[in-house]
Amino acid sequence: MSTSLENAVVEVCASVGNDPSRLVDVAREIQARFGCVPGEAVDGIHRHLGVSRPTVRSLVSFYSFLSEEPKGRIVIRLCDDPVDRLFGYERVQKAFSDELGIPIGGTTADGAFSLERTACIGMSDHAPAALVNETPVTELSTDKAREIVAELRAHMSPERLVKKLGDGNNGHPLVRSMVKNHIRKAGPIVLTEHRHREATQKAAAMSPAEVIRAVKAARLRGRGGAGFPTGIKWEMARAAPGARKFLVCNADEGEPGTFKDRVLLTEFPDRVLAGMTIAGYAIGAKEGILYLRAEYAYLRRFLEDVLARRRAEGFLGKSIAARHSFDFDIRIQMGAGAYVCGEESALLNSCEGLRGDPRNRPPFPAQKGYLGFPTIVNNVETLACVARILDAGPATFSEYGTKQSAGSKLLSISGDVGMAGVYEVPFGVTLREVLALADSRETQAVQIGGPSGRMIGPADFDRTICYDDLSTGGAMAVFGPDRNPIEIARLYMEFFEDESCGYCTPCRVGNGLLRRGLDKVLAGRGEPSDLVQFEEVARTMKATSRCGLGQTSFNPVLTTLTSFRPLFDSLVKEDPKKFRRSFDLEASTREAARIRTGGAR
Ligand SMILES: Cc1cc2nc3c(=O)[nH]c(=O)nc-3n(C[C@H](O)[C@H](O)[C@H](O)COP(=O)(O)O)c2cc1C
Ligand code: SF4
Ligand code: FES
């Protein structure tokens, strides 16, 4: 091992106290310094952290921001989600490839640049978008792509690509990004004046049980997608035996099309951190972790600064708000690029320095979570709501929205709309009303709740956004009349194929089967039996997959089938002679000849 690599491994491992549960941090840092985590570094990490070589290797292969093979000093990651495709991904990708002389997945011969595609980076309101190392570059065009490459060749400094700062805290000296918040509609619950200090002080004047009662009285349910009642979850963790307890904020925000947590973290970090502190107090946790997705690394220094200020103000650390025994502090855990890490048990594995494989349940994280201790994982928006409930009182919160779905919901709206951005709406609002707010015209389809949500057509636009009807974590991708919903569903299935952790066969195989089935339909080779097979595959996946990814990832296919049945029917035909239309006679004959003669493929 070269001396510099050896020294770096020693230094980086020592910086986390040679703690094996910080393996993700160690691997990230080595990757940042050397452009990869080479085999020699794996040996060094094995020696210094006491983690087996296969464990380190499999971790490096799991996360998309880590690699054993050298990457360029600058890695350009282009988001290739459906929304970016609508807005010119292909053209932009070609411009980058032409300028750099490499395809997607390539690295220039001088080791300066790598070009990759990636899933949603949380910038769907700025599509097409990309990350240049940690710097988001937004609203790309072919000209911009050429300019970016020329500039980078001149100074090799991604930060200098930012000429015009975005709004609000995007212009903060510790952020300095071109990203805009795009807050299009603020409501009275989350995107409003908050008194986060008073919220924490009020909690400190109450007992933990009273805080939980307030959250239950407000009827707060999780905003991360599943909608579990927050107070009940907290009670489970509070009651669970454990020498330590943990509160984790899930800022993984990987569901394609969602970006509202990005806006909350940029513009309202104090209320999210106050929510974490109050939640920690309620469940009896003294330690908090903010799990920040790798794609939002550009916010890290800013958030560290807010944490330092809160410590100095007495809102983190010992005896918070002068209450003896109210001790709580927060550390930031960076992700390393994996959608499945948004699933709470996968996220906990990632926090523990492991691959982000989801865990079997039970036990639930509230019983046995981070490092085996009772842990609550809450979404960023849920925690912002907690601060509001304490600040304004449960009644103010629950007056808004509907009986079953109290409060407001932040929606991240992107795609074919005049005004992409974040909207705070009361639960109970109809989709039609939301589409009008976002200035959408002739909308053909809306993917609501991200790829694992549902694709709906105009017949359903009078349905309401709430837990009992159109339940959503907040992503809303809108598609106009020229888009093909089946092609969009296919792209979402490709996403799930890439993002499945591969642990269970139904998910690993099922996503590919469904994607290939849609390929057949789109190529005009589909048969009615394929549509029946979609449902069978989905049933198996739902019943036998281990985590929420495989239990819902077939939704783009099934919901598109439900909402756009005539489109499928127009493409799918039974062969009058009862031959299988998908059967390729020529290819099969060639294959049979190859097998007979023992020839190469
Ligand atoms: C594949 C997958 C990805 C998820 N991604 C996120 C995410 O990015 N953010 C989030 O808050 N919840 C996500 N969830 C839901 C979490 O598992 C968990 O339910 C949530 O963080 C709980 O917080 P809440 O009760 O405040 O909603 C995901 C779930 C699955 C199955
Ligand atoms: S359902 Fe999919 S993502 Fe979840 S554990 Fe199984 S293979 Fe992994
Ligand atoms: S950043 Fe491209 S779809 Fe989200």
XYZ file of C-alpha atoms and ligand atoms in Angstrom:
644
model
C 0.000 0.000 0.000
C 1.335 3.473 -0.835
C 2.337 5.520 2.195
C -0.234 8.199 1.443
C -3.069 5.648 1.237
C -1.880 3.868 4.390
C -1.629 7.177 6.276
C -5.057 8.243 5.042
C -6.688 4.976 6.168
C -5.062 5.288 9.615
C -6.131 8.923 9.914
C -9.697 8.424 8.662
C -10.308 5.375 10.867
C -8.876 7.234 13.879
C -11.155 10.214 13.155
C -14.170 7.994 13.932
C -12.457 6.406 16.947
C -11.796 3.201 14.943
C -15.489 2.487 15.418
C -16.652 -0.192 12.926
C -20.190 1.209 12.973
C -18.798 4.271 11.167
C -17.691 2.249 8.144
C -19.873 4.237 5.723
C -18.164 7.471 6.836
C -14.724 5.910 6.467
C -15.482 4.550 2.997
C -16.969 7.891 1.905
C -13.875 9.781 3.012
C -11.450 7.391 1.297
C -13.596 7.624 -1.842
C -13.483 11.439 -1.671
C -9.702 11.510 -1.307
C -8.701 8.787 -3.775
C -11.633 8.559 -6.175
C -12.269 4.960 -5.085
C -11.902 2.544 -2.196
C -9.148 0.359 -3.639
C -8.389 -3.180 -2.529
C -5.414 -1.967 -0.474
C -7.653 0.449 1.423
C -10.071 -2.425 2.062
C -7.174 -4.325 3.700
C -6.271 -1.287 5.797
C -9.862 -0.693 6.891
C -10.110 -4.380 7.793
C -7.060 -4.048 10.050
C -7.974 -0.752 11.694
C -11.730 -1.191 12.160
C -11.703 -4.960 12.622
C -14.324 -5.410 9.878
C -13.901 -8.398 7.551
C -12.699 -7.726 4.013
C -15.874 -9.174 2.400
C -17.986 -6.896 4.592
C -16.062 -3.820 3.438
C -16.134 -4.965 -0.193
C -19.847 -5.702 -0.210
C -20.533 -2.328 1.387
C -18.515 -0.546 -1.289
C -20.335 -2.433 -4.048
C -23.732 -1.660 -2.492
C -23.653 2.149 -2.466
C -23.641 3.964 -5.780
C -21.382 6.773 -4.507
C -18.629 4.260 -3.610
C -16.544 2.133 -5.919
C -13.495 -0.100 -5.906
C -12.599 1.054 -9.412
C -11.091 4.534 -9.760
C -13.542 7.273 -10.714
C -12.634 10.598 -12.265
C -11.636 13.488 -10.015
C -14.934 14.992 -11.073
C -17.972 12.726 -11.269
C -20.955 14.084 -13.190
C -24.118 12.251 -12.164
C -27.042 12.943 -14.472
C -30.514 12.291 -13.130
C -32.301 10.072 -15.640
C -35.740 9.893 -14.052
C -38.916 10.229 -16.154
C -39.262 13.912 -15.342
C -35.716 14.618 -16.542
C -36.395 12.569 -19.646
C -39.411 14.762 -20.360
C -37.201 17.824 -20.156
C -34.344 16.694 -22.368
C -32.145 14.228 -20.480
C -31.161 12.418 -23.701
C -29.920 15.591 -25.389
C -28.049 16.750 -22.316
C -26.497 13.332 -21.814
C -25.331 13.270 -25.429
C -23.816 16.756 -25.092
C -21.855 15.686 -21.993
C -20.764 12.452 -23.683
C -19.657 14.285 -26.840
C -17.754 16.955 -24.934
C -16.033 14.483 -22.629
C -15.600 11.760 -25.237
C -17.027 9.085 -22.935
C -20.324 7.250 -22.674
C -22.410 6.959 -19.515
C -20.384 4.824 -17.123
C -17.084 5.972 -18.655
C -14.045 7.777 -17.245
C -11.760 9.963 -19.349
C -8.279 8.566 -20.057
C -6.650 11.328 -17.997
C -8.770 10.340 -14.962
C -10.311 13.813 -14.788
C -13.996 13.011 -15.418
C -16.507 10.234 -14.953
C -20.007 10.420 -16.389
C -22.806 8.473 -14.722
C -26.537 8.286 -14.658
C -28.330 8.289 -11.372
C -31.844 8.137 -9.985
C -33.627 11.246 -8.704
C -31.280 13.655 -6.925
C -34.153 15.624 -5.365
C -34.158 18.355 -8.021
C -37.187 17.374 -10.108
C -38.380 20.992 -9.987
C -35.150 21.900 -11.821
C -35.063 19.092 -14.400
C -32.863 18.116 -16.118
C -30.436 18.223 -13.241
C -27.143 16.662 -12.278
C -24.611 16.532 -9.495
C -21.045 17.555 -10.230
C -19.311 15.900 -7.291
C -21.467 17.450 -4.536
C -22.622 20.525 -6.457
C -26.129 20.381 -7.961
C -26.382 21.892 -11.437
C -29.909 22.589 -12.560
C -32.097 23.283 -15.586
C -29.520 21.840 -17.937
C -29.463 22.280 -21.679
C -27.013 21.119 -24.325
C -25.332 24.543 -24.278
C -25.055 24.455 -20.510
C -23.561 20.970 -20.629
C -20.874 22.168 -23.053
C -20.152 25.252 -20.933
C -19.891 23.152 -17.775
C -17.323 20.829 -19.317
C -15.288 23.723 -20.735
C -15.280 25.508 -17.390
C -14.413 22.423 -15.415
C -11.520 21.705 -17.750
C -10.239 25.199 -16.976
C -10.536 25.149 -13.171
C -11.627 21.625 -12.056
C -13.710 23.246 -9.322
C -17.424 22.292 -9.298
C -18.281 25.027 -6.761
C -17.219 27.674 -9.280
C -19.982 26.528 -11.626
C -22.408 28.343 -9.339
C -22.685 31.858 -10.772
C -26.152 32.842 -9.667
C -27.233 31.794 -6.212
C -30.674 30.331 -5.561
C -33.180 31.944 -3.219
C -33.303 31.923 0.597
C -30.622 29.919 2.338
C -29.366 28.576 -0.969
C -27.427 31.830 -0.956
C -26.033 31.217 2.558
C -22.204 31.266 2.543
C -22.175 27.640 3.718
C -24.567 26.488 0.988
C -23.863 28.655 -2.083
C -25.979 26.663 -4.505
C -27.948 27.545 -7.634
C -30.924 25.553 -6.304
C -34.194 27.418 -5.787
C -36.724 26.579 -3.115
C -39.723 27.072 -5.392
C -42.132 27.475 -2.481
C -45.311 28.135 -4.467
C -47.878 27.889 -1.702
C -47.252 28.207 2.002
C -49.866 27.002 4.481
C -50.479 27.752 8.138
C -48.842 24.596 9.536
C -45.391 23.929 8.156
C -44.268 26.651 5.758
C -45.165 29.466 8.091
C -43.804 31.509 10.946
C -42.676 29.054 13.645
C -41.402 29.634 17.131
C -39.078 26.663 17.373
C -37.384 27.924 20.554
C -40.743 28.329 22.304
C -41.783 24.892 21.028
C -38.765 23.291 22.712
C -39.283 25.333 25.883
C -42.935 24.310 26.039
C -41.967 20.643 25.661
C -39.380 21.038 28.419
C -42.094 22.388 30.735
C -44.194 19.261 30.100
C -43.544 15.648 31.006
C -42.595 13.284 28.138
C -46.005 11.608 28.506
C -47.723 14.997 28.108
C -45.732 15.691 24.941
C -46.844 12.360 23.503
C -50.446 13.155 24.487
C -50.224 16.468 22.627
C -48.950 14.757 19.479
C -51.738 12.175 19.752
C -54.328 14.907 20.315
C -53.117 16.596 17.141
C -53.673 13.263 15.332
C -50.301 13.526 13.643
C -49.481 10.712 11.237
C -46.138 10.075 9.598
C -45.437 12.128 6.475
C -42.841 9.685 5.080
C -45.434 7.612 3.233
C -46.792 4.916 5.542
C -48.901 7.326 7.649
C -48.430 5.550 10.969
C -49.755 7.566 13.969
C -46.685 9.283 15.388
C -47.754 9.367 19.044
C -48.467 5.620 19.116
C -45.077 4.855 17.593
C -43.386 7.085 20.169
C -45.214 5.338 23.013
C -43.847 1.995 21.829
C -40.286 3.280 21.936
C -40.799 5.018 25.264
C -42.152 1.793 26.780
C -39.471 -0.444 25.246
C -36.647 -1.400 27.609
C -33.225 -0.076 26.586
C -30.161 1.470 28.227
C -30.035 3.909 25.311
C -32.676 5.126 22.872
C -32.311 6.924 19.573
C -34.273 9.347 17.455
C -33.496 9.334 13.752
C -34.633 11.872 11.183
C -35.094 10.265 7.804
C -33.736 12.793 5.292
C -33.060 10.184 2.641
C -35.762 11.621 0.362
C -35.062 9.199 -2.469
C -38.571 8.677 -3.856
C -38.278 10.006 -7.413
C -40.088 13.300 -7.749
C -39.937 14.397 -4.141
C -37.912 17.389 -2.941
C -39.974 18.973 -0.144
C -37.569 17.711 2.557
C -34.743 19.435 0.708
C -36.687 22.695 1.022
C -37.464 22.125 4.714
C -33.816 21.388 5.489
C -32.636 24.423 3.545
C -35.178 26.936 4.735
C -36.482 25.652 8.069
C -33.731 23.513 9.635
C -34.445 24.852 13.125
C -37.963 23.530 13.159
C -36.866 20.086 11.955
C -34.102 19.963 14.576
C -36.498 21.273 17.251
C -38.916 18.494 16.237
C -36.114 15.951 16.636
C -35.213 17.349 20.056
C -38.836 17.267 21.241
C -39.314 13.740 19.888
C -36.105 12.627 21.591
C -37.362 14.041 24.885
C -40.721 12.313 24.476
C -39.289 8.845 23.846
C -36.398 9.128 26.322
C -33.608 9.373 23.725
C -30.518 11.420 24.356
C -28.994 10.804 20.956
C -30.305 11.827 17.578
C -29.120 11.097 14.063
C -29.986 13.132 11.000
C -29.588 10.717 8.075
C -28.802 12.973 5.143
C -28.825 11.477 1.668
C -25.530 11.729 -0.215
C -27.226 13.816 -2.901
C -27.820 16.576 -0.308
C -24.182 16.729 0.830
C -24.150 20.350 -0.339
C -26.329 21.158 2.718
C -24.095 19.414 5.235
C -21.816 22.285 6.359
C -24.830 24.569 6.712
C -26.698 22.027 8.840
C -23.586 21.408 10.988
C -23.492 25.155 11.548
C -27.142 25.246 12.629
C -26.435 22.371 15.027
C -23.466 24.280 16.499
C -25.632 27.369 16.973
C -28.350 25.363 18.677
C -25.747 23.926 21.051
C -24.482 27.424 21.829
C -28.068 28.605 22.465
C -28.740 25.710 24.862
C -31.195 23.918 22.555
C -28.921 20.928 22.132
C -26.579 19.343 24.640
C -27.111 19.105 28.384
C -30.108 20.459 30.306
C -31.948 21.797 27.274
C -34.195 24.796 27.965
C -32.768 24.695 31.511
C -34.559 21.450 32.297
C -32.384 19.111 34.288
C -32.106 15.695 32.568
C -33.313 17.034 29.196
C -30.120 16.055 27.369
C -30.094 15.523 23.633
C -27.643 15.959 20.794
C -27.659 15.225 17.086
C -25.048 13.964 14.659
C -25.356 13.917 10.910
C -24.976 10.554 9.202
C -24.326 10.835 5.490
C -25.811 8.284 3.114
C -23.795 7.005 0.169
C -26.369 6.657 -2.625
C -29.057 3.980 -2.260
C -32.811 4.557 -2.553
C -33.655 1.572 -0.374
C -31.887 3.265 2.555
C -35.016 5.411 2.933
C -36.718 2.286 4.278
C -36.276 2.727 7.987
C -34.581 -0.564 8.865
C -32.230 -0.297 5.865
C -31.471 3.242 7.013
C -30.537 1.948 10.465
C -28.190 -0.604 8.924
C -26.594 2.185 6.952
C -26.185 4.261 10.156
C -24.463 1.233 11.700
C -21.896 1.077 8.902
C -23.537 -1.782 7.017
C -25.047 -2.292 3.596
C -28.516 -0.775 3.471
C -30.333 -4.088 3.422
C -33.794 -3.925 5.012
C -34.236 -6.012 8.147
C -36.859 -8.599 8.962
C -39.685 -7.331 11.144
C -40.533 -7.870 13.956
C -38.701 -6.662 15.904
C -39.642 -3.147 14.857
C -37.128 -0.316 15.171
C -39.159 1.093 18.090
C -38.290 -2.119 19.950
C -34.859 -2.940 18.556
C -33.381 -0.382 16.220
C -30.039 1.415 15.961
C -27.323 -0.772 17.537
C -30.131 -2.914 18.942
C -31.664 -0.094 21.032
C -35.242 1.245 20.770
C -35.246 3.771 17.929
C -37.787 6.020 16.289
C -37.349 6.964 12.667
C -39.420 9.924 11.538
C -39.626 11.830 8.301
C -38.325 15.428 8.067
C -41.823 16.855 7.546
C -43.283 14.827 10.429
C -40.699 16.364 12.739
C -41.403 19.864 11.440
C -45.084 19.188 12.289
C -44.085 18.133 15.808
C -42.446 21.512 16.422
C -45.595 23.227 15.150
C -47.880 21.162 17.399
C -45.877 22.195 20.444
C -45.665 25.794 19.317
C -49.285 26.390 18.299
C -51.085 23.649 20.222
C -52.696 20.423 18.976
C -56.045 22.100 18.233
C -54.563 24.592 15.754
C -52.899 21.697 13.998
C -55.851 19.324 13.854
C -58.362 22.009 12.851
C -56.668 21.986 9.468
C -57.246 19.053 7.122
C -59.868 16.335 7.609
C -61.059 14.158 10.491
C -58.844 11.202 9.551
C -55.992 13.258 8.134
C -55.173 16.218 10.342
C -52.950 19.090 9.276
C -51.381 19.840 5.951
C -49.270 17.994 3.413
C -46.300 19.269 1.500
C -46.407 18.252 -2.136
C -43.427 18.264 -4.476
C -44.943 18.921 -7.891
C -42.927 18.504 -11.076
C -43.314 17.551 -14.711
C -45.710 19.151 -17.188
C -46.850 22.050 -15.024
C -46.357 25.775 -15.301
C -45.118 26.075 -11.736
C -43.116 23.144 -10.425
C -42.362 23.465 -6.732
C -43.478 22.844 -3.177
C -47.102 23.347 -2.163
C -48.519 23.139 1.330
C -52.154 22.043 1.046
C -54.732 20.957 3.615
C -55.520 17.258 3.599
C -58.815 16.767 1.794
C -57.959 18.934 -1.194
C -58.800 17.379 -4.564
C -56.176 16.525 -7.089
C -57.937 18.795 -9.570
C -57.519 21.757 -7.209
C -53.843 20.976 -6.766
C -53.284 20.695 -10.509
C -54.919 24.096 -11.009
C -52.623 25.631 -8.388
C -49.587 24.262 -10.206
C -50.849 25.595 -13.527
C -51.161 22.272 -15.263
C -53.099 22.049 -18.504
C -54.474 19.080 -20.374
C -53.024 16.743 -17.800
C -53.209 13.169 -18.953
C -51.707 11.384 -15.971
C -50.341 12.035 -12.502
C -47.954 9.770 -10.682
C -48.838 10.452 -7.088
C -46.727 9.228 -4.174
C -43.699 8.539 -6.366
C -43.142 5.341 -8.339
C -44.402 3.188 -5.471
C -47.581 5.286 -5.400
C -50.067 5.255 -8.230
C -50.556 6.520 -11.740
C -53.950 8.069 -12.155
C -55.856 9.541 -15.044
C -58.433 12.362 -15.394
C -61.296 10.133 -14.205
C -59.748 10.256 -10.734
C -58.849 13.928 -10.521
C -61.705 14.641 -8.107
C -60.279 12.254 -5.569
C -58.787 13.778 -2.455
C -55.307 13.847 -0.998
C -55.529 12.239 2.419
C -54.600 9.005 4.146
C -57.928 7.370 3.242
C -57.876 8.160 -0.443
C -54.800 9.342 -2.325
C -52.209 8.807 0.364
C -48.815 10.221 -0.528
C -45.388 10.955 0.839
C -45.573 14.072 -1.307
C -44.215 13.347 -4.780
C -46.455 14.347 -7.652
C -45.185 14.021 -11.213
C -47.556 15.439 -13.819
C -47.662 14.251 -17.423
C -49.249 16.101 -20.336
C -51.148 14.779 -23.361
C -48.052 13.883 -25.405
C -46.632 11.461 -22.869
C -47.151 7.734 -22.964
C -48.156 6.495 -19.474
C -46.931 2.976 -20.300
C -43.471 4.290 -21.165
C -43.424 6.219 -17.903
C -44.424 3.108 -15.949
C -41.637 1.249 -17.718
C -39.077 3.844 -16.612
C -40.263 3.521 -13.030
C -39.877 -0.264 -13.233
C -36.333 0.215 -14.494
C -35.730 2.351 -11.423
C -36.949 -0.431 -9.115
C -34.879 -3.019 -10.964
C -31.796 -0.897 -10.262
C -32.701 -0.109 -6.677
C -33.868 -3.496 -5.378
C -31.271 -4.623 -2.848
C -31.602 -8.104 -4.353
C -32.129 -9.949 -1.092
C -35.485 -11.502 -1.947
C -36.185 -13.281 -5.190
C -39.726 -11.931 -5.804
C -38.451 -8.358 -5.762
C -35.145 -9.025 -7.532
C -36.813 -11.025 -10.313
C -40.318 -9.549 -10.259
C -39.312 -5.970 -11.094
C -37.398 -7.215 -14.140
C -40.282 -9.441 -15.244
C -42.691 -6.536 -15.071
C -40.325 -4.212 -16.904
C -39.790 -6.755 -19.662
C -43.549 -7.288 -19.847
C -44.027 -3.561 -20.462
C -41.269 -3.679 -23.083
C -43.255 -6.340 -24.890
C -46.452 -4.332 -24.726
C -44.712 -1.190 -25.972
C -43.114 -3.139 -28.829
C -46.582 -4.331 -29.902
C -45.821 -7.941 -28.987
C -47.984 -8.109 -25.885
C -50.816 -10.572 -25.390
C -53.816 -10.428 -23.042
C -52.167 -13.140 -20.948
C -49.298 -10.702 -20.199
C -51.730 -8.401 -18.435
C -52.945 -11.292 -16.322
C -49.352 -12.169 -15.571
C -48.679 -8.614 -14.354
C -51.303 -9.165 -11.680
C -49.958 -12.578 -10.723
C -46.394 -11.311 -10.390
C -47.601 -8.346 -8.336
C -49.560 -10.626 -5.999
C -46.489 -12.754 -5.370
C -44.282 -9.729 -4.810
C -46.742 -8.194 -2.374
C -47.124 -11.367 -0.370
C -43.520 -12.506 -0.254
C -41.184 -9.499 -0.427
C -39.385 -8.557 2.751
C -39.696 -4.781 2.662
C -41.921 -2.011 1.392
C -39.938 -1.686 -1.826
C -40.879 -5.086 -3.211
C -44.305 -4.907 -1.582
C -45.241 -1.833 -3.640
C -42.855 -1.551 -6.606
C -45.341 -3.193 -8.995
C -47.704 -0.236 -8.464
C -46.656 1.690 -11.590
C -47.696 -1.311 -13.688
C -50.950 -2.162 -11.933
C -52.151 1.392 -11.473
C -51.281 2.353 -15.043
C -53.158 -0.739 -16.157
C -56.191 0.311 -14.129
C -56.160 3.945 -15.211
C -55.178 3.450 -18.848
C -56.718 0.106 -19.724
C -57.831 1.151 -23.242
C -54.253 2.118 -24.070
C -53.033 -1.334 -23.042
C -55.893 -2.991 -24.904
C -54.969 -1.098 -28.063
C -51.436 -2.502 -27.911
C -52.169 -6.023 -26.739
C -53.629 -8.583 -29.099
C -54.372 -12.277 -29.168
C -52.906 -13.976 -32.224
C -55.866 -15.341 -34.286
C -53.903 -18.567 -34.886
C -53.187 -18.817 -31.158
C -49.448 -18.434 -31.743
C -47.553 -16.556 -29.049
C -46.983 -13.088 -30.523
C -43.900 -12.617 -28.395
C -42.310 -15.741 -29.801
C -39.438 -14.722 -32.079
C -39.135 -17.608 -34.534
C -35.959 -16.344 -36.209
C -34.093 -15.714 -32.969
C -35.163 -19.089 -31.598
C -34.043 -20.889 -34.760
C -30.665 -19.155 -34.539
C -30.341 -20.126 -30.888
C -31.273 -23.762 -31.651
C -28.613 -23.856 -34.394
C -26.045 -22.401 -32.021
C -26.772 -24.999 -29.374
C -26.640 -27.818 -31.947
C -23.255 -26.706 -33.258
C -21.875 -25.636 -29.863
C -21.177 -22.138 -31.282
C -20.628 -18.898 -29.354
C -23.498 -16.500 -28.774
C -38.141 1.705 -0.302
C -38.587 2.699 0.724
C -38.061 3.989 0.704
C -38.454 4.910 1.672
N -37.926 6.173 1.613
C -38.261 7.065 2.573
C -37.691 8.361 2.578
O -36.883 8.704 1.706
N -38.062 9.212 3.567
C -38.940 8.848 4.553
O -39.217 9.633 5.445
N -39.507 7.634 4.561
C -39.174 6.739 3.604
N -39.720 5.486 3.658
C -40.634 5.157 4.790
C -39.798 4.782 6.014
O -39.552 3.380 5.995
C -40.527 5.106 7.326
O -41.815 4.588 7.268
C -40.613 6.592 7.617
O -39.325 7.195 7.607
C -41.238 6.785 8.990
O -41.404 8.137 9.268
P -42.834 8.783 9.518
O -43.540 7.873 10.485
O -42.520 10.106 10.104
O -43.505 8.849 8.187
C -39.374 4.543 2.681
C -39.914 3.258 2.692
C -39.529 2.352 1.719
C -40.119 0.983 1.747
S -38.271 -6.391 -1.102
Fe -36.602 -5.825 -2.542
S -35.559 -4.094 -1.602
Fe -36.812 -5.095 0.014
S -35.442 -6.575 0.992
Fe -36.460 -7.692 -0.656
S -35.061 -7.469 -2.453
Fe -34.457 -5.928 -0.935
S -33.845 15.185 -9.872
Fe -34.419 14.335 -11.737
S -36.417 13.514 -11.318
Fe -35.740 14.222 -9.406
